[in-house]
PDB file of C-alpha atoms and ligand atoms in Angstrom:
ATOM      1  CA  UNK A   1      67.203  81.197  99.385  1.00 84.00           C
ATOM      2  CA  UNK A   2      70.694  80.754  98.005  1.00 91.00           C
ATOM      3  CA  UNK A   3      70.833  84.478  97.348  1.00 94.00           C
ATOM      4  CA  UNK A   4      69.797  85.138 100.941  1.00 95.00           C
ATOM      5  CA  UNK A   5      72.557  82.821 102.199  1.00 94.00           C
ATOM      6  CA  UNK A   6      75.231  84.571 100.160  1.00 92.00           C
ATOM      7  CA  UNK A   7      74.193  87.969 101.483  1.00 94.00           C
ATOM      8  CA  UNK A   8      73.965  86.685 105.045  1.00 93.00           C
ATOM      9  CA  UNK A   9      77.414  85.114 104.726  1.00 90.00           C
ATOM     10  CA  UNK A  10      78.889  88.441 103.668  1.00 89.00           C
ATOM     11  CA  UNK A  11      77.098  90.283 106.473  1.00 90.00           C
ATOM     12  CA  UNK A  12      78.441  87.747 108.998  1.00 91.00           C
ATOM     13  CA  UNK A  13      81.987  88.362 107.772  1.00 88.00           C
ATOM     14  CA  UNK A  14      81.340  92.085 108.115  1.00 89.00           C
ATOM     15  CA  UNK A  15      81.880  92.676 104.402  1.00 87.00           C
ATOM     16  CA  UNK A  16      79.842  95.520 102.981  1.00 92.00           C
ATOM     17  CA  UNK A  17      81.498  95.456  99.576  1.00 92.00           C
ATOM     18  CA  UNK A  18      81.474  92.249  97.580  1.00 91.00           C
ATOM     19  CA  UNK A  19      83.108  91.158  94.355  1.00 90.00           C
ATOM     20  CA  UNK A  20      83.188  87.923  92.413  1.00 86.00           C
ATOM     21  CA  UNK A  21      82.435  85.973  95.590  1.00 82.00           C
ATOM     22  CA  UNK A  22      78.866  87.178  94.943  1.00 88.00           C
ATOM     23  CA  UNK A  23      78.577  85.668  91.449  1.00 93.00           C
ATOM     24  CA  UNK A  24      76.272  83.084  93.026  1.00 93.00           C
ATOM     25  CA  UNK A  25      73.652  85.810  93.462  1.00 95.00           C
ATOM     26  CA  UNK A  26      73.472  86.168  89.709  1.00 97.00           C
ATOM     27  CA  UNK A  27      73.325  82.438  89.207  1.00 96.00           C
ATOM     28  CA  UNK A  28      70.509  82.210  91.759  1.00 96.00           C
ATOM     29  CA  UNK A  29      68.538  84.733  89.707  1.00 97.00           C
ATOM     30  CA  UNK A  30      69.105  82.916  86.427  1.00 97.00           C
ATOM     31  CA  UNK A  31      71.635  85.406  85.079  1.00 98.00           C
ATOM     32  CA  UNK A  32      74.134  83.419  82.963  1.00 97.00           C
ATOM     33  CA  UNK A  33      77.684  83.407  84.346  1.00 97.00           C
ATOM     34  CA  UNK A  34      80.815  81.805  82.884  1.00 97.00           C
ATOM     35  CA  UNK A  35      81.665  78.274  83.890  1.00 96.00           C
ATOM     36  CA  UNK A  36      84.148  78.062  86.754  1.00 96.00           C
ATOM     37  CA  UNK A  37      84.661  78.298  90.486  1.00 95.00           C
ATOM     38  CA  UNK A  38      86.460  80.095  93.296  1.00 95.00           C
ATOM     39  CA  UNK A  39      89.305  77.963  94.691  1.00 97.00           C
ATOM     40  CA  UNK A  40      91.711  78.362  97.582  1.00 97.00           C
ATOM     41  CA  UNK A  41      94.784  76.450  96.431  1.00 98.00           C
ATOM     42  CA  UNK A  42      96.836  76.162  93.235  1.00 98.00           C
ATOM     43  CA  UNK A  43      96.070  72.428  93.101  1.00 98.00           C
ATOM     44  CA  UNK A  44      92.332  73.087  93.134  1.00 98.00           C
ATOM     45  CA  UNK A  45      92.841  75.780  90.518  1.00 98.00           C
ATOM     46  CA  UNK A  46      94.382  73.200  88.182  1.00 98.00           C
ATOM     47  CA  UNK A  47      91.486  70.847  88.782  1.00 98.00           C
ATOM     48  CA  UNK A  48      88.925  73.487  87.832  1.00 98.00           C
ATOM     49  CA  UNK A  49      90.971  74.691  84.851  1.00 98.00           C
ATOM     50  CA  UNK A  50      91.214  71.132  83.522  1.00 98.00           C
ATOM     51  CA  UNK A  51      87.449  70.737  83.780  1.00 98.00           C
ATOM     52  CA  UNK A  52      87.007  73.782  81.535  1.00 98.00           C
ATOM     53  CA  UNK A  53      87.644  73.524  77.818  1.00 96.00           C
ATOM     54  CA  UNK A  54      90.421  75.741  76.481  1.00 96.00           C
ATOM     55  CA  UNK A  55      92.341  78.467  78.285  1.00 98.00           C
ATOM     56  CA  UNK A  56      90.886  80.158  81.357  1.00 98.00           C
ATOM     57  CA  UNK A  57      90.684  83.525  83.083  1.00 98.00           C
ATOM     58  CA  UNK A  58      91.973  83.805  86.662  1.00 98.00           C
ATOM     59  CA  UNK A  59      91.055  86.600  89.099  1.00 97.00           C
ATOM     60  CA  UNK A  60      91.959  87.425  92.658  1.00 97.00           C
ATOM     61  CA  UNK A  61      88.972  87.186  95.009  1.00 95.00           C
ATOM     62  CA  UNK A  62      89.307  89.635  97.867  1.00 93.00           C
ATOM     63  CA  UNK A  63      86.929  92.135  99.458  1.00 88.00           C
ATOM     64  CA  UNK A  64      89.980  94.412  99.687  1.00 90.00           C
ATOM     65  CA  UNK A  65      90.567  94.368  95.940  1.00 92.00           C
ATOM     66  CA  UNK A  66      87.550  95.840  94.219  1.00 86.00           C
ATOM     67  CA  UNK A  67      89.172  96.868  90.981  1.00 90.00           C
ATOM     68  CA  UNK A  68      91.058  93.704  90.211  1.00 95.00           C
ATOM     69  CA  UNK A  69      92.736  94.784  86.964  1.00 94.00           C
ATOM     70  CA  UNK A  70      94.216  97.822  88.688  1.00 93.00           C
ATOM     71  CA  UNK A  71      96.563  95.606  90.701  1.00 96.00           C
ATOM     72  CA  UNK A  72      97.170  93.041  87.960  1.00 96.00           C
ATOM     73  CA  UNK A  73      94.613  90.776  89.594  1.00 97.00           C
ATOM     74  CA  UNK A  74      93.027  89.510  86.356  1.00 97.00           C
ATOM     75  CA  UNK A  75      94.814  87.185  83.929  1.00 98.00           C
ATOM     76  CA  UNK A  76      93.008  86.498  80.680  1.00 97.00           C
ATOM     77  CA  UNK A  77      93.903  83.433  78.574  1.00 97.00           C
ATOM     78  CA  UNK A  78      95.856  81.265  81.014  1.00 98.00           C
ATOM     79  CA  UNK A  79      96.990  77.865  79.680  1.00 98.00           C
ATOM     80  CA  UNK A  80      96.559  74.850  81.950  1.00 97.00           C
ATOM     81  CA  UNK A  81     100.354  74.620  82.369  1.00 97.00           C
ATOM     82  CA  UNK A  82     100.473  78.145  83.778  1.00 98.00           C
ATOM     83  CA  UNK A  83      97.583  77.851  86.232  1.00 98.00           C
ATOM     84  CA  UNK A  84      99.691  76.900  89.265  1.00 98.00           C
ATOM     85  CA  UNK A  85     102.121  79.793  88.908  1.00 98.00           C
ATOM     86  CA  UNK A  86      99.365  82.233  88.051  1.00 98.00           C
ATOM     87  CA  UNK A  87      97.526  81.318  91.246  1.00 98.00           C
ATOM     88  CA  UNK A  88     100.574  82.135  93.343  1.00 98.00           C
ATOM     89  CA  UNK A  89     101.297  85.277  91.384  1.00 98.00           C
ATOM     90  CA  UNK A  90      97.764  86.638  91.860  1.00 98.00           C
ATOM     91  CA  UNK A  91      97.880  86.043  95.607  1.00 97.00           C
ATOM     92  CA  UNK A  92     101.328  87.650  95.812  1.00 97.00           C
ATOM     93  CA  UNK A  93     100.098  90.719  93.969  1.00 97.00           C
ATOM     94  CA  UNK A  94      97.157  91.150  96.332  1.00 97.00           C
ATOM     95  CA  UNK A  95      99.436  90.834  99.386  1.00 97.00           C
ATOM     96  CA  UNK A  96     101.879  93.229  97.843  1.00 96.00           C
ATOM     97  CA  UNK A  97      99.075  95.723  97.273  1.00 96.00           C
ATOM     98  CA  UNK A  98      97.783  95.373 100.820  1.00 96.00           C
ATOM     99  CA  UNK A  99      99.702  93.117 103.216  1.00 96.00           C
ATOM    100  CA  UNK A 100      96.692  92.451 105.454  1.00 96.00           C
ATOM    101  CA  UNK A 101      94.230  91.929 102.581  1.00 94.00           C
ATOM    102  CA  UNK A 102      91.633  89.237 103.154  1.00 92.00           C
ATOM    103  CA  UNK A 103      92.115  86.781 100.323  1.00 94.00           C
ATOM    104  CA  UNK A 104      89.134  84.524  99.730  1.00 92.00           C
ATOM    105  CA  UNK A 105      90.842  82.700  96.884  1.00 96.00           C
ATOM    106  CA  UNK A 106      91.143  82.832  93.127  1.00 97.00           C
ATOM    107  CA  UNK A 107      88.388  82.553  90.607  1.00 97.00           C
ATOM    108  CA  UNK A 108      89.061  80.257  87.663  1.00 98.00           C
ATOM    109  CA  UNK A 109      86.680  81.130  84.870  1.00 97.00           C
ATOM    110  CA  UNK A 110      85.859  80.079  81.346  1.00 96.00           C
ATOM    111  CA  UNK A 111      87.440  82.395  78.758  1.00 97.00           C
ATOM    112  CA  UNK A 112      84.730  84.149  76.766  1.00 94.00           C
ATOM    113  CA  UNK A 113      85.217  85.218  73.179  1.00 89.00           C
ATOM    114  CA  UNK A 114      85.001  88.995  73.478  1.00 89.00           C
ATOM    115  CA  UNK A 115      85.656  89.388  69.746  1.00 87.00           C
ATOM    116  CA  UNK A 116      82.215  87.984  69.044  1.00 86.00           C
ATOM    117  CA  UNK A 117      80.645  90.010  71.807  1.00 90.00           C
ATOM    118  CA  UNK A 118      80.126  93.509  73.073  1.00 92.00           C
ATOM    119  CA  UNK A 119      80.925  94.520  76.631  1.00 94.00           C
ATOM    120  CA  UNK A 120      77.946  96.198  78.244  1.00 96.00           C
ATOM    121  CA  UNK A 121      77.255  97.177  81.841  1.00 96.00           C
ATOM    122  CA  UNK A 122      74.160  96.661  83.929  1.00 97.00           C
ATOM    123  CA  UNK A 123      73.661  97.791  87.470  1.00 96.00           C
ATOM    124  CA  UNK A 124      71.714  99.605  90.124  1.00 97.00           C
ATOM    125  CA  UNK A 125      72.101 102.658  92.329  1.00 96.00           C
ATOM    126  CA  UNK A 126      69.637 103.713  95.013  1.00 96.00           C
ATOM    127  CA  UNK A 127      68.635 107.307  94.527  1.00 94.00           C
ATOM    128  CA  UNK A 128      67.314 109.144  97.607  1.00 92.00           C
ATOM    129  CA  UNK A 129      64.527 110.632  95.522  1.00 94.00           C
ATOM    130  CA  UNK A 130      63.642 107.973  92.954  1.00 92.00           C
ATOM    131  CA  UNK A 131      64.673 104.774  94.739  1.00 93.00           C
ATOM    132  CA  UNK A 132      66.424 101.927  92.961  1.00 96.00           C
ATOM    133  CA  UNK A 133      67.634 103.033  89.540  1.00 97.00           C
ATOM    134  CA  UNK A 134      68.517 100.211  87.168  1.00 98.00           C
ATOM    135  CA  UNK A 135      71.234 101.138  84.703  1.00 97.00           C
ATOM    136  CA  UNK A 136      72.241  99.701  81.345  1.00 97.00           C
ATOM    137  CA  UNK A 137      74.855 100.863  78.882  1.00 96.00           C
ATOM    138  CA  UNK A 138      77.939 100.313  76.851  1.00 93.00           C
ATOM    139  CA  UNK A 139      80.724  98.796  78.935  1.00 89.00           C
ATOM    140  CA  UNK A 140      84.354  97.900  78.727  1.00 77.00           C
ATOM    141  CA  UNK A 141      86.950 100.532  78.061  1.00 72.00           C
ATOM    142  CA  UNK A 142      84.325 102.884  76.642  1.00 71.00           C
ATOM    143  CA  UNK A 143      82.275 103.410  79.799  1.00 74.00           C
ATOM    144  CA  UNK A 144      83.931 106.554  81.046  1.00 77.00           C
ATOM    145  CA  UNK A 145      84.723 108.019  77.649  1.00 80.00           C
ATOM    146  CA  UNK A 146      81.339 107.668  76.022  1.00 83.00           C
ATOM    147  CA  UNK A 147      79.030 107.622  79.049  1.00 88.00           C
ATOM    148  CA  UNK A 148      76.429 105.830  77.008  1.00 93.00           C
ATOM    149  CA  UNK A 149      74.020 104.655  79.690  1.00 94.00           C
ATOM    150  CA  UNK A 150      70.351 104.858  80.527  1.00 96.00           C
ATOM    151  CA  UNK A 151      68.337 104.301  83.730  1.00 96.00           C
ATOM    152  CA  UNK A 152      64.838 103.248  84.833  1.00 97.00           C
ATOM    153  CA  UNK A 153      63.267 102.935  88.275  1.00 97.00           C
ATOM    154  CA  UNK A 154      63.034  99.306  89.491  1.00 96.00           C
ATOM    155  CA  UNK A 155      61.094  97.104  89.128  1.00 96.00           C
ATOM    156  CA  UNK A 156      61.655  97.251  85.391  1.00 97.00           C
ATOM    157  CA  UNK A 157      59.028  95.633  83.132  1.00 96.00           C
ATOM    158  CA  UNK A 158      59.978  93.814  79.940  1.00 96.00           C
ATOM    159  CA  UNK A 159      58.974  96.711  77.653  1.00 97.00           C
ATOM    160  CA  UNK A 160      60.936  99.090  79.886  1.00 98.00           C
ATOM    161  CA  UNK A 161      64.024  96.868  79.750  1.00 98.00           C
ATOM    162  CA  UNK A 162      63.689  96.623  75.965  1.00 98.00           C
ATOM    163  CA  UNK A 163      63.404 100.406  75.898  1.00 98.00           C
ATOM    164  CA  UNK A 164      66.687 100.684  77.768  1.00 98.00           C
ATOM    165  CA  UNK A 165      68.485  98.753  75.037  1.00 97.00           C
ATOM    166  CA  UNK A 166      66.818 101.010  72.451  1.00 96.00           C
ATOM    167  CA  UNK A 167      67.873 104.094  74.344  1.00 96.00           C
ATOM    168  CA  UNK A 168      71.623 103.851  74.202  1.00 96.00           C
ATOM    169  CA  UNK A 169      73.514 105.395  71.325  1.00 93.00           C
ATOM    170  CA  UNK A 170      75.384 102.123  70.821  1.00 92.00           C
ATOM    171  CA  UNK A 171      72.129 100.240  70.081  1.00 94.00           C
ATOM    172  CA  UNK A 172      72.995  99.857  66.364  1.00 93.00           C
ATOM    173  CA  UNK A 173      76.271  98.240  67.447  1.00 91.00           C
ATOM    174  CA  UNK A 174      74.317  95.620  69.392  1.00 94.00           C
ATOM    175  CA  UNK A 175      72.099  95.089  66.372  1.00 94.00           C
ATOM    176  CA  UNK A 176      74.964  94.243  64.066  1.00 91.00           C
ATOM    177  CA  UNK A 177      76.604  97.306  62.585  1.00 81.00           C
ATOM    178  CA  UNK A 178      79.483  96.887  60.128  1.00 79.00           C
ATOM    179  CA  UNK A 179      78.836  93.275  59.291  1.00 83.00           C
ATOM    180  CA  UNK A 180      78.869  92.088  62.896  1.00 86.00           C
ATOM    181  CA  UNK A 181      76.330  89.485  63.916  1.00 92.00           C
ATOM    182  CA  UNK A 182      73.608  91.053  66.072  1.00 95.00           C
ATOM    183  CA  UNK A 183      73.698  90.120  69.744  1.00 96.00           C
ATOM    184  CA  UNK A 184      70.852  88.220  71.382  1.00 97.00           C
ATOM    185  CA  UNK A 185      68.907  91.252  72.493  1.00 97.00           C
ATOM    186  CA  UNK A 186      66.163  89.249  74.186  1.00 97.00           C
ATOM    187  CA  UNK A 187      68.718  87.735  76.544  1.00 98.00           C
ATOM    188  CA  UNK A 188      70.101  91.147  77.376  1.00 98.00           C
ATOM    189  CA  UNK A 189      66.580  92.356  78.172  1.00 98.00           C
ATOM    190  CA  UNK A 190      66.045  89.282  80.335  1.00 98.00           C
ATOM    191  CA  UNK A 191      69.217  89.951  82.329  1.00 98.00           C
ATOM    192  CA  UNK A 192      68.204  93.577  82.960  1.00 98.00           C
ATOM    193  CA  UNK A 193      64.865  92.360  84.315  1.00 98.00           C
ATOM    194  CA  UNK A 194      66.447  89.706  86.502  1.00 98.00           C
ATOM    195  CA  UNK A 195      68.841  92.200  88.044  1.00 98.00           C
ATOM    196  CA  UNK A 196      65.893  94.496  88.652  1.00 98.00           C
ATOM    197  CA  UNK A 197      64.148  91.614  90.438  1.00 97.00           C
ATOM    198  CA  UNK A 198      67.227  90.871  92.554  1.00 97.00           C
ATOM    199  CA  UNK A 199      67.586  94.440  93.824  1.00 97.00           C
ATOM    200  CA  UNK A 200      63.836  94.692  94.395  1.00 97.00           C
ATOM    201  CA  UNK A 201      63.872  91.502  96.496  1.00 96.00           C
ATOM    202  CA  UNK A 202      66.900  92.634  98.531  1.00 96.00           C
ATOM    203  CA  UNK A 203      66.704  96.245  99.716  1.00 95.00           C
ATOM    204  CA  UNK A 204      69.999  95.553 101.559  1.00 95.00           C
ATOM    205  CA  UNK A 205      71.745  95.744  98.201  1.00 96.00           C
ATOM    206  CA  UNK A 206      72.600  99.433  98.014  1.00 97.00           C
ATOM    207  CA  UNK A 207      74.549  99.374  94.800  1.00 97.00           C
ATOM    208  CA  UNK A 208      75.304  96.773  92.143  1.00 97.00           C
ATOM    209  CA  UNK A 209      77.460  96.703  89.051  1.00 95.00           C
ATOM    210  CA  UNK A 210      77.830  93.976  86.465  1.00 96.00           C
ATOM    211  CA  UNK A 211      80.769  95.085  84.329  1.00 94.00           C
ATOM    212  CA  UNK A 212      81.160  93.596  81.866  1.00 95.00           C
ATOM    213  CA  UNK A 213      77.913  91.935  80.890  1.00 97.00           C
ATOM    214  CA  UNK A 214      79.128  90.354  77.650  1.00 96.00           C
ATOM    215  CA  UNK A 215      76.432  90.351  74.963  1.00 96.00           C
ATOM    216  CA  UNK A 216      77.007  87.901  72.114  1.00 95.00           C
ATOM    217  CA  UNK A 217      74.864  86.471  69.317  1.00 95.00           C
ATOM    218  CA  UNK A 218      74.155  83.527  71.647  1.00 94.00           C
ATOM    219  CA  UNK A 219      73.311  85.286  74.876  1.00 96.00           C
ATOM    220  CA  UNK A 220      74.375  87.619  77.638  1.00 97.00           C
ATOM    221  CA  UNK A 221      76.894  86.537  80.286  1.00 97.00           C
ATOM    222  CA  UNK A 222      77.797  88.376  83.490  1.00 97.00           C
ATOM    223  CA  UNK A 223      81.586  88.221  83.810  1.00 96.00           C
ATOM    224  CA  UNK A 224      82.173  90.458  86.827  1.00 95.00           C
ATOM    225  CA  UNK A 225      80.125  91.824  89.708  1.00 95.00           C
ATOM    226  CA  UNK A 226      80.639  94.392  92.423  1.00 95.00           C
ATOM    227  CA  UNK A 227      78.074  95.302  95.026  1.00 95.00           C
ATOM    228  CA  UNK A 228      77.574  97.214  98.242  1.00 96.00           C
ATOM    229  CA  UNK A 229      75.270  96.007 100.987  1.00 94.00           C
ATOM    230  CA  UNK A 230      74.260  97.723 104.191  1.00 89.00           C
TER     231      UNK A 230
HETATM  232  P1  LIG B   1      87.853  94.197  87.226  1.00 86.07           P
HETATM  233  O1  LIG B   1      86.701  94.988  86.678  1.00 86.07           O
HETATM  234  O2  LIG B   1      87.755  94.050  88.710  1.00 86.07           O
HETATM  235  O3  LIG B   1      89.176  94.722  86.816  1.00 86.07           O
HETATM  236  P2  LIG B   1      86.920  91.989  85.502  1.00 86.07           P
HETATM  237  O4  LIG B   1      86.494  90.670  86.016  1.00 86.07           O
HETATM  238  O5  LIG B   1      85.856  92.879  84.989  1.00 86.07           O
HETATM  239  O6  LIG B   1      87.783  92.691  86.669  1.00 86.07           O
HETATM  240  O7  LIG B   1      88.008  91.735  84.379  1.00 86.07           O
HETATM  241  C1  LIG B   1      88.622  92.808  83.697  1.00 86.07           C
HETATM  242  C2  LIG B   1      88.489  92.625  82.202  1.00 86.07           C
HETATM  243  O8  LIG B   1      89.055  91.375  81.799  1.00 86.07           O
HETATM  244  C3  LIG B   1      87.045  92.571  81.705  1.00 86.07           C
HETATM  245  O9  LIG B   1      86.515  93.864  81.501  1.00 86.07           O
HETATM  246  C4  LIG B   1      87.176  91.781  80.428  1.00 86.07           C
HETATM  247  O10 LIG B   1      87.607  92.610  79.359  1.00 86.07           O
HETATM  248  C5  LIG B   1      88.298  90.793  80.759  1.00 86.07           C
HETATM  249  N1  LIG B   1      87.712  89.522  81.217  1.00 86.07           N
HETATM  250  C6  LIG B   1      87.359  89.223  82.487  1.00 86.07           C
HETATM  251  N2  LIG B   1      86.821  87.995  82.579  1.00 86.07           N
HETATM  252  C7  LIG B   1      86.808  87.486  81.336  1.00 86.07           C
HETATM  253  C8  LIG B   1      86.371  86.231  80.779  1.00 86.07           C
HETATM  254  N3  LIG B   1      85.833  85.260  81.519  1.00 86.07           N
HETATM  255  N4  LIG B   1      86.523  86.060  79.433  1.00 86.07           N
HETATM  256  C9  LIG B   1      87.084  87.033  78.671  1.00 86.07           C
HETATM  257  N5  LIG B   1      87.505  88.214  79.145  1.00 86.07           N
HETATM  258  C10 LIG B   1      87.376  88.463  80.457  1.00 86.07           C
HETATM  259 MG1  LIG B   2      84.911  94.539  85.802  1.00 86.07          MG
END
C-alpha cells in the first residue's frame, strides 16, 4: 500500500521519472536501503546526519536531476560540521544546472563501506516482445566498459535469480577472488526477486534501475534508484 501511495504521489505531481524520492518503494518491498532521510532544510539535514553514526552521503533530490553525480549533486563522506554548507551547495548546483528545477530536497544517507563491497546493478526494462526483463550485473564505473549483465523475464523464481548471479563474468569476484571476502549471495538473489515482484505488481513501472546495489559480505543494499512510470 505504501508502494502504491508513492507511485500515486508521483503521478499526481505529474512526474514520470523518479529518483531517490522513490527509495520508499524498495523499502516497502523489503529491499535493504541505507539509513537516512530526505530533508528540505539545512537544519533538518544536520538533525538526520547527527542521528547517523559516522560521516554521511548527501544527494540532491530533484526529478529534473536524474544523473546526480553529473552535476556534482552527490557528496560522499560529509562530516557533521559540513552538512549545513553542503546542503546549500547541492541546492545551488541544481539551480545553476537548471534554474527552474523542481527541488524536492536533499537526501542524507548513511555512508556505506564500498571497499568491503562490490557495486552491482539490478533493474528492469519492458521489452515489447518479451515483457518485463529483469537485469542484474556488475555496476559502478565498470557498467559501460564491461557490459557484464544478464536478463530474465519477470517474475523471476529463486533458482532463476541465483542463475543470474552465476551468469555474469564477474561472479568469481562476488565469490571472493583475490583474498576478498565473498559477498552474501543469498541476499543478492533475494533483492533480485523482490525487484521482480515489485515490477510485476506495478505494470505502471516502465523502467527501473538500482545502481549501485552494493553487495557486501553482510548483505545487499540499494543505494540509488531511478525509474520511469507511465
Ligand atoms: P547518481 O547515479 O545519480 O550519480 P548515486 O546515488 O548512484 O547517484 O551516487 C553516485 C555514486 O556515489 C555511487 O555510484 C557510489 O559510488 C557513491 N555513493 C552513493 N551513495 C553512497 C553511499 N550511501 N555510501 C557510499 N557511497 C555512495
Ligand atoms: Mg547511481
